[in-house]
CSV table of C-alpha atoms in Angstrom, one decimal:
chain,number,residue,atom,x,y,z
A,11,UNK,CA,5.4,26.0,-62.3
A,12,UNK,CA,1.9,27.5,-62.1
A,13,UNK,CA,2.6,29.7,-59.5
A,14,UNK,CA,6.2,30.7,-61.0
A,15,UNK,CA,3.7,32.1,-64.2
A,16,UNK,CA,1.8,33.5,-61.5
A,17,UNK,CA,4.4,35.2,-60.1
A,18,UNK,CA,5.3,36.6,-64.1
A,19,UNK,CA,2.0,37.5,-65.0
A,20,UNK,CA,1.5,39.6,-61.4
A,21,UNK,CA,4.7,41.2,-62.3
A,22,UNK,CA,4.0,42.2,-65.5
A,23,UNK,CA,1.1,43.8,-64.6
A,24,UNK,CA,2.2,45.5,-61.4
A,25,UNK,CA,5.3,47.1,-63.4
A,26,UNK,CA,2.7,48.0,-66.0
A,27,UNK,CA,0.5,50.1,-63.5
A,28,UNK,CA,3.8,51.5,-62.2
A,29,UNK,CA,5.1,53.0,-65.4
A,30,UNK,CA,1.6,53.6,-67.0
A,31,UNK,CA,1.1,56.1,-64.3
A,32,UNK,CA,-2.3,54.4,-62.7
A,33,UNK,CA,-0.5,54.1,-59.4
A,34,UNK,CA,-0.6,58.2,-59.3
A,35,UNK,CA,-3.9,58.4,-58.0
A,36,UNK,CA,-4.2,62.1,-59.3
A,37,UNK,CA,-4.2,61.0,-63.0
A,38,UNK,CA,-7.2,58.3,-61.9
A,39,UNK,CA,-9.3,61.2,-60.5
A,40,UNK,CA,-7.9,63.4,-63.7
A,41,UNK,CA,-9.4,61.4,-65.4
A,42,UNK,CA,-13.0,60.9,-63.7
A,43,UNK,CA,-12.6,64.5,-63.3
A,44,UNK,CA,-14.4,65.4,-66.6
A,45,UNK,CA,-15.3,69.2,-65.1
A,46,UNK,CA,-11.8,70.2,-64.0
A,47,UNK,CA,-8.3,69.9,-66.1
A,48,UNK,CA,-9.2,66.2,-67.8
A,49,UNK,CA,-6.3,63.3,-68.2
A,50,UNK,CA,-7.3,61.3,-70.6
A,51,UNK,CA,-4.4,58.7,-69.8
A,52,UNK,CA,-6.1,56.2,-68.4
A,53,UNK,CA,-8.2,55.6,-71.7
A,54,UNK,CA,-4.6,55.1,-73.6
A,55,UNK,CA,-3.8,52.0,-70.3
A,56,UNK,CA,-7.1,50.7,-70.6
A,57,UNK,CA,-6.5,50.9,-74.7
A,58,UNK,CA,-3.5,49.1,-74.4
A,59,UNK,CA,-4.2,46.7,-71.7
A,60,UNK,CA,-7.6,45.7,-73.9
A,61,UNK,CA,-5.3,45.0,-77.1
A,62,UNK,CA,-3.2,41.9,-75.9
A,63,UNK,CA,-5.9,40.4,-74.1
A,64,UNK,CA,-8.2,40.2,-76.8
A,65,UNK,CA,-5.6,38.6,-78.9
A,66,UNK,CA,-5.5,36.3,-75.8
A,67,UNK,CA,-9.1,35.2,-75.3
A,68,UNK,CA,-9.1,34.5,-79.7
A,69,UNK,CA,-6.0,32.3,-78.9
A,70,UNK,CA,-8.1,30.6,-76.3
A,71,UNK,CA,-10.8,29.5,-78.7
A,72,UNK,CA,-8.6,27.7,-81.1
A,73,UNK,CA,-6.5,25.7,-77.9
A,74,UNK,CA,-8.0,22.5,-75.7
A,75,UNK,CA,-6.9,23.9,-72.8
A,76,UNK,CA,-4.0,26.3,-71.0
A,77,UNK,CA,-0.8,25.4,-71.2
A,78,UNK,CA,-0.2,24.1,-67.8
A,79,UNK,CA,-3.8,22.3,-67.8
A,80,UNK,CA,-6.4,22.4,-66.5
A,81,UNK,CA,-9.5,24.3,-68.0
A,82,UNK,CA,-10.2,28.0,-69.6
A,83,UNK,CA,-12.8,30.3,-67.5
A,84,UNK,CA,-16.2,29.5,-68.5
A,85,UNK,CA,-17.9,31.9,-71.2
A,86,UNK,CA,-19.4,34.8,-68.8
A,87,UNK,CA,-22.3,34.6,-67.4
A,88,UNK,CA,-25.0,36.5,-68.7
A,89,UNK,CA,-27.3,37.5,-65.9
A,90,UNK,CA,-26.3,41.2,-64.3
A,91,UNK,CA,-27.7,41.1,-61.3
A,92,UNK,CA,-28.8,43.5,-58.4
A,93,UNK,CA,-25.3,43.2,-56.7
A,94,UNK,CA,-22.9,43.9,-60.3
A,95,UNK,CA,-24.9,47.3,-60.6
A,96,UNK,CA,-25.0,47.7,-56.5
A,97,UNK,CA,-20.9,46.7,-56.2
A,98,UNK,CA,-19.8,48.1,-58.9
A,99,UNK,CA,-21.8,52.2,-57.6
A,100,UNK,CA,-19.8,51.5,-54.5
A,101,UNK,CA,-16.8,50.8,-55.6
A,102,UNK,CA,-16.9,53.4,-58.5
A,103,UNK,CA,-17.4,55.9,-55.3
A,104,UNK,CA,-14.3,54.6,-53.5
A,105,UNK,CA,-12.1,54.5,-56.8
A,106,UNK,CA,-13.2,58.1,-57.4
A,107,UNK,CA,-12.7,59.3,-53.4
A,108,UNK,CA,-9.0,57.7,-52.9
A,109,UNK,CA,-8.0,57.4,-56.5
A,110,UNK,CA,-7.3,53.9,-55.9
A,111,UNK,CA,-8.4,50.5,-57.2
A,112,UNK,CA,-7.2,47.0,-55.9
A,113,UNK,CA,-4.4,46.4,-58.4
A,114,UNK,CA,-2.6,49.7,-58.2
A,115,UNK,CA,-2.9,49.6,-54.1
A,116,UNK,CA,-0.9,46.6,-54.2
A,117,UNK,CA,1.3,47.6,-57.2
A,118,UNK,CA,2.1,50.6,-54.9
A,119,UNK,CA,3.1,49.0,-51.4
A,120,UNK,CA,6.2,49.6,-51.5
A,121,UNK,CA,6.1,53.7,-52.4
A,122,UNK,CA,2.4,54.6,-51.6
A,123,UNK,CA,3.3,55.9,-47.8
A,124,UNK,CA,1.0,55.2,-44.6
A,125,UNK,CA,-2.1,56.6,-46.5
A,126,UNK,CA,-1.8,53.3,-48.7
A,127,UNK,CA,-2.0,51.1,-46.1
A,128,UNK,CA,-4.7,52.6,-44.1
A,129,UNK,CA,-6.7,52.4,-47.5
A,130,UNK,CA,-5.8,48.7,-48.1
A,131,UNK,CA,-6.4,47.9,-44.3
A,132,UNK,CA,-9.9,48.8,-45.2
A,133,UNK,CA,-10.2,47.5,-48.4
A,134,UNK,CA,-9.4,44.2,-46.8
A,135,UNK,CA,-11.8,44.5,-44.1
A,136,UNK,CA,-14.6,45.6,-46.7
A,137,UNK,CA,-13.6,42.3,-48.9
A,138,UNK,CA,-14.2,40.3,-45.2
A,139,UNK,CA,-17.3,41.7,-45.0
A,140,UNK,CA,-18.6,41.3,-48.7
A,141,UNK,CA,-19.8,38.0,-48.5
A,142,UNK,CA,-22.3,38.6,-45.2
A,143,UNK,CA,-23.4,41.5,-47.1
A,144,UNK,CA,-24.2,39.5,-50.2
A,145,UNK,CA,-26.2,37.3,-48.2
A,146,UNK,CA,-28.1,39.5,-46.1
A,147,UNK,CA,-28.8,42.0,-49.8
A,148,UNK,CA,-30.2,38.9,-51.5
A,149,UNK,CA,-32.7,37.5,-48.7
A,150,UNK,CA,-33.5,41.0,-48.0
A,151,UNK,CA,-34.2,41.1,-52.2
A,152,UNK,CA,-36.3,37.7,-52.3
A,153,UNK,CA,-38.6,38.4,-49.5
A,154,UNK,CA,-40.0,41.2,-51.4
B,18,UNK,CA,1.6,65.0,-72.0
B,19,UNK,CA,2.5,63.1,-74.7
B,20,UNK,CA,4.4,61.5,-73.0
B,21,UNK,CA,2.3,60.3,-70.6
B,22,UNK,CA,0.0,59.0,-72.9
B,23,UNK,CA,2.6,57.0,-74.6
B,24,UNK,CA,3.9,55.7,-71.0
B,25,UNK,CA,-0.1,55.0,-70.5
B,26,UNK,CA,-0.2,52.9,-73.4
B,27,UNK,CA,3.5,51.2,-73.3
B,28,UNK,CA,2.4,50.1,-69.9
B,29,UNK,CA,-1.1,49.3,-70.8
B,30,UNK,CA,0.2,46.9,-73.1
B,31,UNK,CA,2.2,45.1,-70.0
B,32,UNK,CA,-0.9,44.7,-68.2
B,33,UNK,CA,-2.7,43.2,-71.5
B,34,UNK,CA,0.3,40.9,-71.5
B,35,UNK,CA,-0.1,40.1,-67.9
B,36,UNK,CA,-3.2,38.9,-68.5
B,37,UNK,CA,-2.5,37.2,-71.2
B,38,UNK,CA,0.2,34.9,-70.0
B,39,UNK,CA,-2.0,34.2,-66.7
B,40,UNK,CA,-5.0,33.2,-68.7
B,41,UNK,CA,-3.3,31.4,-71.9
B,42,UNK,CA,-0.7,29.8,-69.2
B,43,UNK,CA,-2.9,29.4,-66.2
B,44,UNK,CA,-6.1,29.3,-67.4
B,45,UNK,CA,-6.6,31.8,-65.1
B,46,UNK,CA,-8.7,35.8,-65.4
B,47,UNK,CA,-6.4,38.7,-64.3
B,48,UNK,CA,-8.7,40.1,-61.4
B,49,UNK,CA,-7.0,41.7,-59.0
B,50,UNK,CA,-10.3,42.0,-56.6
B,51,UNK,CA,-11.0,38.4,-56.9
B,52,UNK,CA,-7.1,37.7,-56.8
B,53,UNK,CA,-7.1,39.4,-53.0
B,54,UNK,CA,-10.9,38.8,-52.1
B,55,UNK,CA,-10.2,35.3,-52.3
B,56,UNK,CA,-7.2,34.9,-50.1
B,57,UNK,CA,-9.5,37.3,-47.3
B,58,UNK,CA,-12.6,35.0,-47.0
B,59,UNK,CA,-11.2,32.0,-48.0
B,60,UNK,CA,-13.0,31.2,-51.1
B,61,UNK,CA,-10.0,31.2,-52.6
B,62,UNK,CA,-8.1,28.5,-50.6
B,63,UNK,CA,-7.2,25.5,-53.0
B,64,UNK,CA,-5.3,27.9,-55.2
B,65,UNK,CA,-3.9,30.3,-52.4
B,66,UNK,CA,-0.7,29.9,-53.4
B,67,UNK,CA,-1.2,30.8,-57.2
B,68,UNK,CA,-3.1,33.9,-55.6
B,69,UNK,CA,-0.2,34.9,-53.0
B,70,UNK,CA,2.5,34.3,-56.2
B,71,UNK,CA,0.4,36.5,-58.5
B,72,UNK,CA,0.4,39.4,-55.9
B,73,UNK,CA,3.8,39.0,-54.8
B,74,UNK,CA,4.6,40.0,-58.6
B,75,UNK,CA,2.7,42.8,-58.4
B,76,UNK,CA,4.1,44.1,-55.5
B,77,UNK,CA,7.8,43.4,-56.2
B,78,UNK,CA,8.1,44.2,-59.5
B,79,UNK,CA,7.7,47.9,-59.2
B,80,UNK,CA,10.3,47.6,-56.7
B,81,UNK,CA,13.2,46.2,-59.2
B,82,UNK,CA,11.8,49.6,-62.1
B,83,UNK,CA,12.5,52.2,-58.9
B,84,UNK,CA,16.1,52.8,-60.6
B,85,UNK,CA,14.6,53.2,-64.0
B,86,UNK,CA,10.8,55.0,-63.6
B,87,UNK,CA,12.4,57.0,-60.6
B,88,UNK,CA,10.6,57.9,-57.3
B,89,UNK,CA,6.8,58.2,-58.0
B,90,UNK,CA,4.1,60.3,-56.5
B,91,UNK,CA,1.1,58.8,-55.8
B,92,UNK,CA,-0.7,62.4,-54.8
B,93,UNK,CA,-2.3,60.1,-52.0
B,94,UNK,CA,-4.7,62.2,-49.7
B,95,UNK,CA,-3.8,62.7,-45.9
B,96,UNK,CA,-7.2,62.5,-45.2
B,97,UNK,CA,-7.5,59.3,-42.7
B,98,UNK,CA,-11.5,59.5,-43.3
B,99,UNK,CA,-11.6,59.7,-46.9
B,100,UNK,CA,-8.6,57.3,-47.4
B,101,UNK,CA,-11.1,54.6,-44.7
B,102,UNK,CA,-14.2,55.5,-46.6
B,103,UNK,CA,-12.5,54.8,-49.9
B,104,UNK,CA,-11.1,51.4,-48.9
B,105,UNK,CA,-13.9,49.9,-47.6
B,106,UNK,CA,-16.7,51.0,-50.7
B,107,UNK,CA,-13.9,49.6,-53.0
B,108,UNK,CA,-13.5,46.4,-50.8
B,109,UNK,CA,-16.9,46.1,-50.6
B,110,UNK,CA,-18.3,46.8,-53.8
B,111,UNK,CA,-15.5,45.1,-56.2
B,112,UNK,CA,-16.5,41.5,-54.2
B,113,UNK,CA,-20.5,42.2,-54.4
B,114,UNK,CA,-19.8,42.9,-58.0
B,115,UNK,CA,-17.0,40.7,-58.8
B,116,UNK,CA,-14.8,42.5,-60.2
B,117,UNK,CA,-12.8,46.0,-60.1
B,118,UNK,CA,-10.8,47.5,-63.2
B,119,UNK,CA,-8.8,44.5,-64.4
B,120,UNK,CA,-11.4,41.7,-63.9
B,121,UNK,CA,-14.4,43.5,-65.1
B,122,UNK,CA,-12.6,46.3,-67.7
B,123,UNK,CA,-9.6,44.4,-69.0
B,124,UNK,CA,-10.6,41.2,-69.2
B,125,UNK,CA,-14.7,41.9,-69.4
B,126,UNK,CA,-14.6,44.4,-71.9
B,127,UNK,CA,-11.8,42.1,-74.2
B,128,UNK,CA,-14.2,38.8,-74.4
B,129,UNK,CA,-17.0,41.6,-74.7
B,130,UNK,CA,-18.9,40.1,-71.7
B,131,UNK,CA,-22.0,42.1,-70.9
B,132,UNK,CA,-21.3,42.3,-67.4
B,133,UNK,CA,-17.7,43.2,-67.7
B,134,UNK,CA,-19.5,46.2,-69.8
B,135,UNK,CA,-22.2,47.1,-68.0
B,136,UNK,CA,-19.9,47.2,-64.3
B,137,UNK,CA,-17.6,49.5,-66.1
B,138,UNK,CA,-20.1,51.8,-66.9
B,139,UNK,CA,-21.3,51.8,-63.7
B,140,UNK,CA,-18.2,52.1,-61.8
B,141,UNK,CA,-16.9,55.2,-64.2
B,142,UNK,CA,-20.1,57.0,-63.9
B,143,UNK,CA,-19.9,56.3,-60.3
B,144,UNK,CA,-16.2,57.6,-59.7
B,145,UNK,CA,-16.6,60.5,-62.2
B,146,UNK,CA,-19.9,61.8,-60.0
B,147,UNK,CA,-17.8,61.1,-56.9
B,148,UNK,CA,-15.3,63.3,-58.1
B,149,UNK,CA,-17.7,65.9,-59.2
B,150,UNK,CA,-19.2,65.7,-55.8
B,151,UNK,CA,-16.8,65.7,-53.3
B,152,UNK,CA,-13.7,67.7,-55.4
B,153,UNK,CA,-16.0,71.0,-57.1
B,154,UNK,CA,-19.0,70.9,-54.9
B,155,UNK,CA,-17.9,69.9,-51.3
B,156,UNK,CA,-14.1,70.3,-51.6
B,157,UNK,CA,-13.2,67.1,-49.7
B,158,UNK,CA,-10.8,65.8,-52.4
């Protein structure tokens, strides 16, 4: 049952990057692109996208638990963090080089052409190698 | 453009929704980065299958609009370098910051989670100087 919602809530959102346009990587770089001929779609998706889920996280406060069990996320955590500012620089420089994020790479498989899978190829290696780098960034950090 | 805009926001909404049913129903935050990251270096293995369901949606539903959104473009470069670079910062830096565009800016910014904030700052200002960089001053892109 869980992973039948799974499969509902991935679809939703992958046919919602398809037909919002975020899966055109030239309206993502329209976008960032704030000195050339600027799209501001991508505020309307984000818009959008914000307005059921804060309807969802309100729902959350007034129900024990999720409907198939188990428990809600915990409340964020409120420390930032060297590696939130560092991760998210480096992956604001990728988004704005290829155009892509995570979500619409996948949304995309089956239309983006060999150019998508070279990019996820390396986005997956890169997600492999996260978690050395992590490691390494934050001894590296507490010696100092 | 209108029309885009009203596409932008129609299918905004779908994600929103997406999101919604995996966290009211699952219990679950819509990140695609932590979704995938997961799955690659095993963190994620007592609820692999959940993960592996989730994505199969988004891969396969676009499939089943082809007939109705018609053939897209994705404008993808053919630049094999750029296309590498771009893969591996985003790999990278959405699992050293936990988050990428739906974990971070969908569901961050909706609880109005600092981090989910400040991340999106940061990766916007980020992209938008890439663009800057490598599209008016270099030419790359």
């Amino acid at each position: 049952m869980r992973n039948l919602f799974a499969l509902l809530a991935g679809g939703l959102f992958g046919a919602g990057l398809m037909i919002s346009g975020m899966t055109d990587t030239a309206k993502v770089q329209g976008w960032l692109d704030v000195f050339g001929d600027w799209d501001p779609t991508l505020a309307f998706v984000m818009g959008g996208a914000i307005l059921p889920m804060t309807l969802a996280w309100t729902l959350t406060r007034r129900r024990a638990a999720p409907a198939l069990g188990g428990a809600f996320p915990p409340p964020p955590e409120p420390k930032l963090g060297h590696n939130l500012v560092l991760g998210s620089v480096l992956f604001g420089m990728g988004w704005g080089l290829a155009g892509l994020c995570p979500g619409p790479a996948i949304a995309a498989l089956s239309y983006g052409g060999p150019g998508l899978y070279i990019f996820v190829a390396a986005m997956l290696l890169g997600m492999r190698a996260a978690p050395r780098l992590r490691s390494r960034l934050d001894r590296a950090l507490q010696a100092e | 453009m209108e029309t885009d805009w009203i596409m932008g926001l129609l299918g905004g909404l779908l994600i929103g929704l997406g999101g919604a049913v995996f966290l009211l129903v699952n219990g679950r935050i819509m990140g695609a980065s932590g979704l995938i990251g997961g799955l690659v270096d095993g963190s994620g293995k007592s609820n692999a299958l959940e993960r592996l369901s989730f994505l199969l949606g988004v891969a396969t539903l676009p499939v089943l609009l082809w007939p109705l959104v018609g053939p897209i473009d994705t404008h993808i470069t053919t630049n094999l370098a750029v296309l590498a670079a771009a893969g591996l910062l985003v790999g990278v830096g959405t699992r050293l910051a936990n988050g990428c565009t739906s974990g971070h800016g969908v569901c961050g910014i909706s609880r109005l989670s600092l981090r989910g904030i400040v991340a999106t700052a940061f990766y916007i200002g980020a992209g938008g100087l890439t663009v800057v960089l490598f599209r008016h001053l270099l030419g790359v892109i």
